[in-house]
Amino acid sequence: MSALLEVDDVIVRFNIRSGLLQSGISIDAVSGVDLKVEEGKTYGIVGESGSGKTTLARAIAGLHHASEGSIRYRGRELRDLPESQFRQLRREIVMMFQDPIGSLSPRLSIKSLVTEPFRIQGMKDRDLDAEAKRLLAMVGLPQEFASRYPYQISGGQARRVGVARALALGPKLLIADEPTAGLDVSIQGEMLNLLARLQDELGLAIMIITHNLNVVRHITDNVGIMYLGKLVEEGPTEQVFANPQHPYTLALLAANPEPDPDAQLMRVELQGEPPSVMQRPTGCEFHNRCPFVKPDCNSIVPTWTDIGNGRSHRCRYPETWKMNENTQ
Amino acid sequence: MNKPVLDIRDLSVSYNTPRGPLRALRNVSMKIPDKKIVGIVGESGCGKSTLISAIIRLMAPNATVGTGEILFKDKNLLDRTTTEMRNLLGVDISMVFQDPMQTHNPVLTVGKQMVDIQYRDSLPKADKRKRAAEMLSKVGIPDADARLNQYPFEFSGGMRQRIAIAMALMAKPSLLIADEPTTALDATLEVQVIKRLRELQEEVGCAILFISHHLGVIAELCDEVVVMYAGEVIEQGSVRDVFHDPAHPYTRALLDCDPGHIKEKTRNLPTIPGEIPDLVDVADGCIFQARCTHVHGACANRPNLQPVNVAHNVACHLNQTEGAV
């Protein structure tokens, strides 16, 4: 299998000036992430606010500069690619932004919005009316929407316009940042079904960024769990859900309230608050919130452990905490 | 059943729009029993927010109350003067809003804000501050005394929402209205906030009206649930009855749609086909008929809430013709 996108040890660093007399300090919002997205597959990145998911996505799409590491698309290095060359690539790597209405210019009609990529790429030979028609049909919006403006459509419809726009040029890789945030459950299903259908039709690889585990579970092939700028666990979605290896994954899964009043929830209480990237904990980043912490977790940085079947994790005591969990 | 602290009867609210009145709430009735947690669940546009704004009387200028009354401790809130309402809000009725990032004043310390809201009590400032610190530690904020001197931006989102809860419960209200208080929070923090809310509710002994579109949260926190659709109450009952034995096709569809309910991995998730009806031009009959898979002749008449069993009511004709489906 050939990976469409390979991300190796990427660090995205921001410099922060903190006051008049202090010299600038820097924070690593993404702090060494490796992942691979295969052609035609869906990769989900799950993590809480501030874990660096969006920063990672933007770095892949060339919107943030990756300070270290390597991002390769079809074997070609994207880091440090000049903007003029990156623009060509934006026909193949597209991003769908989080805020559906906010990412559509209020002054452009839906037709102009969905055909904007052709204008940006200077594809003057295209019949924009026909393209608009094709794209609206593809995402299941009625043709009369072409003449409407963003304020005249609902949140769910705005998402569809976002999809149409992203897929206008026939990309190979779609990066979707929280594609269902703020949608009602019934519409959320429509959105995910649409993405799944388009993936089958167009052979698209999708990278989904979300904090909604239920979404990840149904539509992704592989999943990476992100905590404080690093992946802590990775593998085929079903296996990760069935048998999490990292205590943070377990806590996330257990914190997912089930729509059943009698569900016996095994809660894993996390202590304290999510740490700040400005004061990154020593050793294992998760140690000060981990319910199964061991004395040396605060000094030794865990490395990746490969457990086969494409699964790996960064917890040094997966067996011990699992035993504790069963006896509790 | 406990005597209701809030009793909404036949409430109708409409908004004046250029296209004519938009009938956002139509004949809504519900009771919030004392010391219980009642959840309202429904999708965008079902009237949740209009309902809250009617209860706290902070309605948009173009809103008009058509019929009905909102009885709080047997007195109609809709008849109160602005001054009377002001004396009630923050004392006997308080509220936690959706966005914890924007509910606090960014330029005042948390301590200052928590002391300021006690302006009605004639206590020395030191006592008010002490009370504020106690309340903060109750919502699980360590080192409360020192943290009172910090500004809202120095707290995380989950902590800010817990501070908002502390502030809302400081006056020991009889009714707390929580409008999607966990939507802006991450899963692990959401769990924390819900747990605190439940503990404090037992301690303060207030009733909670909890608004959410997250079915899992409602199932976990609430005693009773009210399902709303397009401005009407379509089902209402104990959480167990409604979630285990939903009687309205919409409730059933909504539960089916929740991916948390679907145990098998699927690439084709259930949806509810169709759109919510236009509330400017409300058709006669059942409000859900255009999207209902069980639509039949009787649906041309609007169904009333009828008991399925004790304390479980549904507004659906199927209930009368075939019994609970």
CSV table of N, CA and C in Angstrom, one decimal, chain A residues 29-173:
chain,number,residue,atom,x,y,z
A,29,ALA,N,2.9,23.8,19.4
A,29,ALA,CA,1.5,23.4,19.4
A,29,ALA,C,1.4,22.0,18.9
A,30,VAL,N,2.2,21.6,17.9
A,30,VAL,CA,2.3,20.2,17.4
A,30,VAL,C,3.7,19.8,17.7
A,31,SER,N,3.8,18.7,18.4
A,31,SER,CA,5.2,18.4,19.0
A,31,SER,C,5.6,17.0,18.6
A,32,GLY,N,5.8,16.8,17.3
A,32,GLY,CA,6.3,15.5,16.9
A,32,GLY,C,5.2,14.5,16.6
A,33,VAL,N,4.6,14.7,15.4
A,33,VAL,CA,3.5,13.8,15.0
A,33,VAL,C,3.9,13.1,13.8
A,34,ASP,N,3.7,11.7,13.8
A,34,ASP,CA,3.9,10.9,12.7
A,34,ASP,C,2.5,10.3,12.3
A,35,LEU,N,2.2,10.3,11.0
A,35,LEU,CA,1.0,9.6,10.6
A,35,LEU,C,1.1,9.4,9.1
A,36,LYS,N,0.2,8.4,8.6
A,36,LYS,CA,0.2,8.2,7.2
A,36,LYS,C,-1.3,8.1,6.8
A,37,VAL,N,-1.7,8.7,5.7
A,37,VAL,CA,-3.0,8.6,5.2
A,37,VAL,C,-2.9,7.9,3.9
A,38,GLU,N,-3.6,6.7,3.8
A,38,GLU,CA,-3.6,5.9,2.5
A,38,GLU,C,-4.6,6.5,1.5
A,39,GLU,N,-4.3,6.2,0.3
A,39,GLU,CA,-5.2,6.6,-0.8
A,39,GLU,C,-6.6,6.0,-0.6
A,40,GLY,N,-7.6,6.9,-0.7
A,40,GLY,CA,-9.0,6.4,-0.6
A,40,GLY,C,-9.5,6.0,0.8
A,41,LYS,N,-8.6,6.3,1.8
A,41,LYS,CA,-9.0,5.9,3.1
A,41,LYS,C,-9.3,7.1,4.0
A,42,THR,N,-9.9,6.9,5.1
A,42,THR,CA,-10.3,8.0,6.0
A,42,THR,C,-9.4,7.8,7.3
A,43,TYR,N,-8.8,8.9,7.7
A,43,TYR,CA,-8.0,8.9,8.9
A,43,TYR,C,-8.6,10.0,9.9
A,44,GLY,N,-8.9,9.6,11.1
A,44,GLY,CA,-9.5,10.5,12.0
A,44,GLY,C,-8.5,11.0,13.1
A,45,ILE,N,-8.5,12.2,13.3
A,45,ILE,CA,-7.6,12.7,14.4
A,45,ILE,C,-8.6,13.2,15.5
A,46,VAL,N,-8.5,12.6,16.7
A,46,VAL,CA,-9.3,12.9,17.8
A,46,VAL,C,-8.5,13.6,18.9
A,47,GLY,N,-9.1,14.6,19.5
A,47,GLY,CA,-8.4,15.2,20.6
A,47,GLY,C,-9.2,16.4,21.1
A,48,GLU,N,-8.9,16.9,22.3
A,48,GLU,CA,-9.7,17.9,22.9
A,48,GLU,C,-9.2,19.3,22.4
A,49,SER,N,-9.9,20.3,22.8
A,49,SER,CA,-9.5,21.7,22.5
A,49,SER,C,-8.1,21.9,22.9
A,50,GLY,N,-7.3,22.5,22.1
A,50,GLY,CA,-5.9,22.8,22.5
A,50,GLY,C,-5.0,21.7,22.3
A,51,SER,N,-5.4,20.6,21.7
A,51,SER,CA,-4.5,19.5,21.6
A,51,SER,C,-3.6,19.6,20.3
A,52,GLY,N,-4.0,20.6,19.5
A,52,GLY,CA,-3.1,20.8,18.3
A,52,GLY,C,-3.7,20.2,17.0
A,53,LYS,N,-4.9,19.7,17.0
A,53,LYS,CA,-5.4,19.0,15.9
A,53,LYS,C,-5.5,20.0,14.7
A,54,THR,N,-6.1,21.1,14.9
A,54,THR,CA,-6.3,22.1,13.8
A,54,THR,C,-5.0,22.6,13.3
A,55,THR,N,-4.0,22.9,14.2
A,55,THR,CA,-2.7,23.3,13.8
A,55,THR,C,-2.0,22.3,12.9
A,56,LEU,N,-2.2,21.1,13.3
A,56,LEU,CA,-1.6,20.0,12.4
A,56,LEU,C,-2.2,20.0,11.0
A,57,ALA,N,-3.5,20.1,11.0
A,57,ALA,CA,-4.2,20.1,9.7
A,57,ALA,C,-3.8,21.3,8.9
A,58,ARG,N,-3.7,22.4,9.5
A,58,ARG,CA,-3.3,23.6,8.8
A,58,ARG,C,-1.8,23.5,8.3
A,59,ALA,N,-1.0,22.9,9.0
A,59,ALA,CA,0.4,22.7,8.6
A,59,ALA,C,0.4,21.8,7.4
A,60,ILE,N,-0.4,20.7,7.4
A,60,ILE,CA,-0.4,19.8,6.2
A,60,ILE,C,-0.9,20.6,5.0
A,61,ALA,N,-1.9,21.4,5.2
A,61,ALA,CA,-2.5,22.2,4.0
A,61,ALA,C,-1.6,23.4,3.7
A,62,GLY,N,-0.5,23.5,4.3
A,62,GLY,CA,0.4,24.6,4.0
A,62,GLY,C,0.0,26.0,4.5
A,63,LEU,N,-0.8,26.0,5.5
A,63,LEU,CA,-1.3,27.3,6.0
A,63,LEU,C,-0.5,27.7,7.3
A,64,HIS,N,0.2,26.7,7.9
A,64,HIS,CA,1.1,27.1,8.9
A,64,HIS,C,2.5,26.5,8.5
A,65,HIS,N,3.5,27.1,8.9
A,65,HIS,CA,4.8,26.6,8.6
A,65,HIS,C,5.2,25.5,9.6
A,66,ALA,N,5.6,24.3,9.1
A,66,ALA,CA,6.0,23.3,10.1
A,66,ALA,C,7.5,23.6,10.4
A,67,SER,N,7.8,23.7,11.7
A,67,SER,CA,9.2,24.1,12.0
A,67,SER,C,10.2,23.0,11.8
A,68,GLU,N,9.8,21.8,12.1
A,68,GLU,CA,10.7,20.6,11.9
A,68,GLU,C,9.9,19.5,11.4
A,69,GLY,N,10.6,18.5,10.9
A,69,GLY,CA,9.9,17.2,10.4
A,69,GLY,C,9.7,17.3,8.9
A,70,SER,N,8.9,16.3,8.5
A,70,SER,CA,8.7,16.2,7.1
A,70,SER,C,7.2,15.9,6.8
A,71,ILE,N,6.6,16.6,5.8
A,71,ILE,CA,5.3,16.3,5.3
A,71,ILE,C,5.4,16.0,3.8
A,72,ARG,N,5.1,14.7,3.5
A,72,ARG,CA,5.3,14.3,2.1
A,72,ARG,C,3.9,13.9,1.5
A,73,TYR,N,3.7,14.5,0.3
A,73,TYR,CA,2.5,14.1,-0.4
A,73,TYR,C,2.9,13.4,-1.7
A,74,ARG,N,2.5,12.2,-1.9
A,74,ARG,CA,3.0,11.3,-3.0
A,74,ARG,C,4.5,11.4,-3.1
A,75,GLY,N,5.1,11.3,-1.9
A,75,GLY,CA,6.6,11.3,-1.9
A,75,GLY,C,7.3,12.7,-2.0
A,76,ARG,N,6.5,13.7,-2.3
A,76,ARG,CA,7.1,15.0,-2.5
A,76,ARG,C,7.0,15.8,-1.2
A,77,GLU,N,8.2,16.4,-0.9
A,77,GLU,CA,8.3,17.2,0.4
A,77,GLU,C,7.5,18.5,0.3
A,78,LEU,N,6.6,18.7,1.3
A,78,LEU,CA,5.8,19.9,1.2
A,78,LEU,C,6.3,21.0,2.1
A,79,ARG,N,7.0,20.6,3.1
A,79,ARG,CA,7.6,21.6,4.0
A,79,ARG,C,8.5,22.5,3.3
A,80,ASP,N,8.5,23.8,3.5
A,80,ASP,CA,9.3,24.8,2.8
A,80,ASP,C,9.1,24.9,1.3
A,81,LEU,N,8.0,24.3,0.8
A,81,LEU,CA,7.6,24.5,-0.6
A,81,LEU,C,7.1,26.0,-0.7
A,82,PRO,N,7.7,26.7,-1.7
A,82,PRO,CA,7.2,28.1,-1.9
A,82,PRO,C,5.7,28.1,-2.2
A,83,GLU,N,5.1,29.2,-1.8
A,83,GLU,CA,3.7,29.3,-2.0
A,83,GLU,C,3.3,29.2,-3.5
A,84,SER,N,4.1,29.7,-4.4
A,84,SER,CA,3.7,29.6,-5.8
A,84,SER,C,3.6,28.1,-6.3
A,85,GLN,N,4.4,27.2,-5.7
A,85,GLN,CA,4.3,25.8,-6.0
A,85,GLN,C,3.2,25.1,-5.3
A,86,PHE,N,3.0,25.6,-4.0
A,86,PHE,CA,2.0,25.0,-3.2
A,86,PHE,C,0.6,25.3,-3.8
A,87,ARG,N,0.4,26.4,-4.5
A,87,ARG,CA,-0.8,26.7,-5.1
A,87,ARG,C,-1.3,25.7,-6.1
A,88,GLN,N,-0.3,25.2,-6.9
A,88,GLN,CA,-0.6,24.1,-7.8
A,88,GLN,C,-1.2,22.9,-7.1
A,89,LEU,N,-0.6,22.6,-5.9
A,89,LEU,CA,-1.0,21.4,-5.2
A,89,LEU,C,-2.3,21.6,-4.6
A,90,ARG,N,-2.8,22.8,-4.4
A,90,ARG,CA,-4.1,23.0,-3.8
A,90,ARG,C,-5.2,22.4,-4.6
A,91,ARG,N,-4.9,22.0,-5.9
A,91,ARG,CA,-6.0,21.3,-6.6
A,91,ARG,C,-6.1,19.9,-6.1
A,92,GLU,N,-5.1,19.4,-5.4
A,92,GLU,CA,-5.2,18.0,-4.9
A,92,GLU,C,-5.4,17.9,-3.4
A,93,ILE,N,-4.8,18.9,-2.7
A,93,ILE,CA,-5.0,18.9,-1.2
A,93,ILE,C,-5.9,20.0,-0.9
A,94,VAL,N,-7.1,19.7,-0.3
A,94,VAL,CA,-8.0,20.8,0.0
A,94,VAL,C,-8.4,20.7,1.4
A,95,MET,N,-8.8,21.9,2.0
A,95,MET,CA,-9.2,21.9,3.4
A,95,MET,C,-10.6,22.5,3.5
A,96,MET,N,-11.4,21.8,4.4
A,96,MET,CA,-12.7,22.3,4.7
A,96,MET,C,-12.7,22.9,6.1
A,97,PHE,N,-13.0,24.2,6.2
A,97,PHE,CA,-12.8,24.8,7.5
A,97,PHE,C,-14.0,24.6,8.4
A,98,GLN,N,-13.7,24.9,9.7
A,98,GLN,CA,-14.6,24.5,10.8
A,98,GLN,C,-15.9,25.3,10.8
A,99,ASP,N,-15.9,26.6,10.6
A,99,ASP,CA,-17.1,27.4,10.7
A,99,ASP,C,-17.7,27.5,9.3
A,100,PRO,N,-18.9,26.8,9.2
A,100,PRO,CA,-19.4,26.7,7.8
A,100,PRO,C,-19.8,28.0,7.2
A,101,ILE,N,-20.5,28.8,8.0
A,101,ILE,CA,-21.1,30.0,7.4
A,101,ILE,C,-19.9,31.0,7.4
A,102,GLY,N,-19.1,31.1,8.4
A,102,GLY,CA,-18.1,32.1,8.5
A,102,GLY,C,-17.0,31.9,7.4
A,103,SER,N,-16.9,30.7,6.9
A,103,SER,CA,-15.9,30.5,5.8
A,103,SER,C,-16.4,30.8,4.4
A,104,LEU,N,-17.7,31.2,4.3
A,104,LEU,CA,-18.2,31.6,3.0
A,104,LEU,C,-18.3,33.1,3.0
A,105,SER,N,-17.8,33.7,2.0
A,105,SER,CA,-17.9,35.2,1.9
A,105,SER,C,-19.4,35.6,1.8
A,106,PRO,N,-19.9,36.5,2.7
A,106,PRO,CA,-21.3,36.9,2.7
A,106,PRO,C,-21.7,37.6,1.4
A,107,ARG,N,-20.7,38.1,0.6
A,107,ARG,CA,-21.0,38.9,-0.5
A,107,ARG,C,-21.0,38.2,-1.8
A,108,LEU,N,-20.7,36.9,-1.7
A,108,LEU,CA,-20.7,36.1,-3.0
A,108,LEU,C,-21.9,35.2,-3.0
A,109,SER,N,-22.4,35.0,-4.2
A,109,SER,CA,-23.5,34.0,-4.3
A,109,SER,C,-23.0,32.6,-4.2
A,110,ILE,N,-23.9,31.7,-4.0
A,110,ILE,CA,-23.4,30.3,-3.9
A,110,ILE,C,-22.7,29.8,-5.1
A,111,LYS,N,-23.2,30.3,-6.3
A,111,LYS,CA,-22.6,29.9,-7.5
A,111,LYS,C,-21.1,30.4,-7.6
A,112,SER,N,-20.9,31.7,-7.2
A,112,SER,CA,-19.6,32.2,-7.2
A,112,SER,C,-18.7,31.5,-6.2
A,113,LEU,N,-19.3,31.1,-5.0
A,113,LEU,CA,-18.5,30.5,-4.0
A,113,LEU,C,-18.0,29.1,-4.5
A,114,VAL,N,-18.9,28.3,-5.1
A,114,VAL,CA,-18.5,27.0,-5.4
A,114,VAL,C,-17.6,27.0,-6.7
A,115,THR,N,-17.6,28.0,-7.5
A,115,THR,CA,-16.7,28.1,-8.6
A,115,THR,C,-15.5,28.9,-8.4
A,116,GLU,N,-15.3,29.5,-7.2
A,116,GLU,CA,-14.2,30.3,-6.9
A,116,GLU,C,-12.9,29.5,-7.1
A,117,PRO,N,-12.8,28.3,-6.8
A,117,PRO,CA,-11.5,27.6,-7.0
A,117,PRO,C,-11.0,27.6,-8.4
A,118,PHE,N,-12.0,27.6,-9.4
A,118,PHE,CA,-11.6,27.6,-10.8
A,118,PHE,C,-10.9,29.0,-11.1
A,119,ARG,N,-11.5,30.0,-10.6
A,119,ARG,CA,-11.0,31.4,-10.8
A,119,ARG,C,-9.6,31.5,-10.2
A,120,ILE,N,-9.5,31.0,-8.9
A,120,ILE,CA,-8.2,31.1,-8.2
A,120,ILE,C,-7.1,30.4,-9.0
A,121,GLN,N,-7.5,29.3,-9.5
A,121,GLN,CA,-6.5,28.5,-10.2
A,121,GLN,C,-6.3,28.9,-11.7
A,122,GLY,N,-7.1,30.0,-12.1
A,122,GLY,CA,-6.9,30.5,-13.4
A,122,GLY,C,-7.4,29.5,-14.5
A,123,MET,N,-8.4,28.7,-14.2
A,123,MET,CA,-8.9,27.8,-15.2
A,123,MET,C,-10.0,28.5,-16.0
A,124,LYS,N,-9.6,29.3,-17.0
A,124,LYS,CA,-10.6,30.2,-17.6
A,124,LYS,C,-11.4,29.4,-18.7
A,125,ASP,N,-11.0,28.2,-19.1
A,125,ASP,CA,-11.7,27.5,-20.1
A,125,ASP,C,-12.9,26.8,-19.6
A,126,ARG,N,-13.1,26.8,-18.2
A,126,ARG,CA,-14.3,26.1,-17.7
A,126,ARG,C,-15.6,26.9,-17.9
A,127,ASP,N,-16.7,26.2,-18.1
A,127,ASP,CA,-18.0,26.8,-18.1
A,127,ASP,C,-18.5,26.8,-16.6
A,128,LEU,N,-18.4,28.0,-16.0
A,128,LEU,CA,-18.7,28.0,-14.6
A,128,LEU,C,-20.1,27.7,-14.3
A,129,ASP,N,-21.1,28.0,-15.2
A,129,ASP,CA,-22.5,27.7,-14.9
A,129,ASP,C,-22.6,26.2,-14.8
A,130,ALA,N,-22.0,25.5,-15.8
A,130,ALA,CA,-22.1,24.0,-15.8
A,130,ALA,C,-21.5,23.4,-14.6
A,131,GLU,N,-20.3,24.0,-14.2
A,131,GLU,CA,-19.6,23.4,-13.1
A,131,GLU,C,-20.4,23.6,-11.8
A,132,ALA,N,-21.0,24.8,-11.6
A,132,ALA,CA,-21.9,25.1,-10.5
A,132,ALA,C,-23.0,24.1,-10.4
A,133,LYS,N,-23.6,23.8,-11.5
A,133,LYS,CA,-24.7,22.9,-11.6
A,133,LYS,C,-24.2,21.5,-11.2
A,134,ARG,N,-23.1,21.1,-11.7
A,134,ARG,CA,-22.6,19.8,-11.4
A,134,ARG,C,-22.2,19.6,-9.9
A,135,LEU,N,-21.6,20.7,-9.3
A,135,LEU,CA,-21.2,20.6,-7.9
A,135,LEU,C,-22.4,20.6,-7.0
A,136,LEU,N,-23.4,21.5,-7.3
A,136,LEU,CA,-24.6,21.5,-6.4
A,136,LEU,C,-25.3,20.1,-6.5
A,137,ALA,N,-25.4,19.5,-7.6
A,137,ALA,CA,-26.0,18.2,-7.7
A,137,ALA,C,-25.2,17.2,-7.0
A,138,MET,N,-23.9,17.3,-7.0
A,138,MET,CA,-23.0,16.3,-6.3
A,138,MET,C,-23.3,16.3,-4.8
A,139,VAL,N,-23.5,17.5,-4.2
A,139,VAL,CA,-23.7,17.5,-2.8
A,139,VAL,C,-25.2,17.5,-2.4
A,140,GLY,N,-26.0,17.3,-3.4
A,140,GLY,CA,-27.4,17.2,-3.1
A,140,GLY,C,-28.1,18.5,-2.7
A,141,LEU,N,-27.7,19.6,-3.4
A,141,LEU,CA,-28.4,20.9,-3.1
A,141,LEU,C,-29.2,21.2,-4.4
A,142,PRO,N,-30.4,21.8,-4.3
A,142,PRO,CA,-31.2,22.1,-5.4
A,142,PRO,C,-30.5,23.2,-6.3
A,143,GLN,N,-30.8,23.2,-7.6
A,143,GLN,CA,-30.1,24.1,-8.5
A,143,GLN,C,-30.4,25.6,-8.2
A,144,GLU,N,-31.6,25.9,-7.7
A,144,GLU,CA,-31.9,27.3,-7.4
A,144,GLU,C,-31.0,27.9,-6.4
A,145,PHE,N,-30.3,27.1,-5.6
A,145,PHE,CA,-29.4,27.6,-4.6
A,145,PHE,C,-28.3,28.5,-5.2
A,146,ALA,N,-28.0,28.2,-6.5
A,146,ALA,CA,-26.9,28.9,-7.2
A,146,ALA,C,-27.0,30.5,-7.0
A,147,SER,N,-28.2,31.0,-7.0
A,147,SER,CA,-28.3,32.4,-6.9
A,147,SER,C,-28.5,32.9,-5.5
A,148,ARG,N,-28.5,32.0,-4.5
A,148,ARG,CA,-28.7,32.5,-3.1
A,148,ARG,C,-27.3,33.0,-2.5
A,149,TYR,N,-27.5,33.6,-1.4
A,149,TYR,CA,-26.3,34.1,-0.6
A,149,TYR,C,-26.2,33.3,0.7
A,150,PRO,N,-25.0,33.3,1.3
A,150,PRO,CA,-24.9,32.5,2.5
A,150,PRO,C,-25.9,32.7,3.6
A,151,TYR,N,-26.3,34.0,3.8
A,151,TYR,CA,-27.3,34.2,4.9
A,151,TYR,C,-28.6,33.6,4.6
A,152,GLN,N,-28.9,33.1,3.4
A,152,GLN,CA,-30.2,32.6,3.1
A,152,GLN,C,-30.2,31.1,3.2
A,153,ILE,N,-29.1,30.5,3.7
A,153,ILE,CA,-29.1,29.0,3.8
A,153,ILE,C,-28.9,28.6,5.3
A,154,SER,N,-29.2,27.3,5.6
A,154,SER,CA,-29.0,26.9,6.9
A,154,SER,C,-27.6,26.4,7.2
A,155,GLY,N,-27.3,26.1,8.4
A,155,GLY,CA,-26.0,25.6,8.7
A,155,GLY,C,-25.6,24.3,8.0
A,156,GLY,N,-26.6,23.4,7.9
A,156,GLY,CA,-26.3,22.1,7.3
A,156,GLY,C,-26.1,22.3,5.8
A,157,GLN,N,-26.8,23.3,5.2
A,157,GLN,CA,-26.7,23.5,3.7
A,157,GLN,C,-25.3,24.2,3.5
A,158,ALA,N,-24.9,25.1,4.4
A,158,ALA,CA,-23.7,25.8,4.3
A,158,ALA,C,-22.5,24.8,4.3
A,159,ARG,N,-22.7,23.7,5.1
A,159,ARG,CA,-21.7,22.7,5.1
A,159,ARG,C,-21.5,22.0,3.7
A,160,ARG,N,-22.7,21.8,3.1
A,160,ARG,CA,-22.7,21.2,1.8
A,160,ARG,C,-22.0,22.1,0.8
A,161,VAL,N,-22.3,23.4,0.9
A,161,VAL,CA,-21.6,24.3,0.0
A,161,VAL,C,-20.1,24.2,0.2
A,162,GLY,N,-19.7,24.1,1.5
A,162,GLY,CA,-18.3,23.9,1.8
A,162,GLY,C,-17.7,22.7,1.2
A,163,VAL,N,-18.5,21.6,1.2
A,163,VAL,CA,-18.0,20.3,0.6
A,163,VAL,C,-17.9,20.5,-1.0
A,164,ALA,N,-18.9,21.2,-1.6
A,164,ALA,CA,-18.9,21.4,-3.0
A,164,ALA,C,-17.6,22.2,-3.4
A,165,ARG,N,-17.3,23.2,-2.7
A,165,ARG,CA,-16.2,24.1,-2.9
A,165,ARG,C,-14.9,23.4,-2.8
A,166,ALA,N,-14.8,22.5,-1.8
A,166,ALA,CA,-13.6,21.8,-1.5
A,166,ALA,C,-13.3,20.8,-2.6
A,167,LEU,N,-14.4,20.2,-3.2
A,167,LEU,CA,-14.3,19.1,-4.1
A,167,LEU,C,-14.3,19.6,-5.6
A,168,ALA,N,-14.4,20.9,-5.8
A,168,ALA,CA,-14.6,21.5,-7.1
A,168,ALA,C,-13.5,21.0,-8.1
A,169,LEU,N,-12.3,21.0,-7.7
A,169,LEU,CA,-11.2,20.7,-8.6
A,169,LEU,C,-10.8,19.2,-8.6
A,170,GLY,N,-11.6,18.4,-8.0
A,170,GLY,CA,-11.3,16.9,-8.0
A,170,GLY,C,-10.1,16.6,-7.2
A,171,PRO,N,-10.0,16.9,-5.9
A,171,PRO,CA,-8.8,16.7,-5.1
A,171,PRO,C,-8.6,15.2,-4.8
A,172,LYS,N,-7.5,14.9,-4.3
A,172,LYS,CA,-7.2,13.5,-3.9
A,172,LYS,C,-7.2,13.4,-2.3
A,173,LEU,N,-7.0,14.5,-1.7
A,173,LEU,CA,-7.0,14.5,-0.2
A,173,LEU,C,-7.8,15.7,0.3
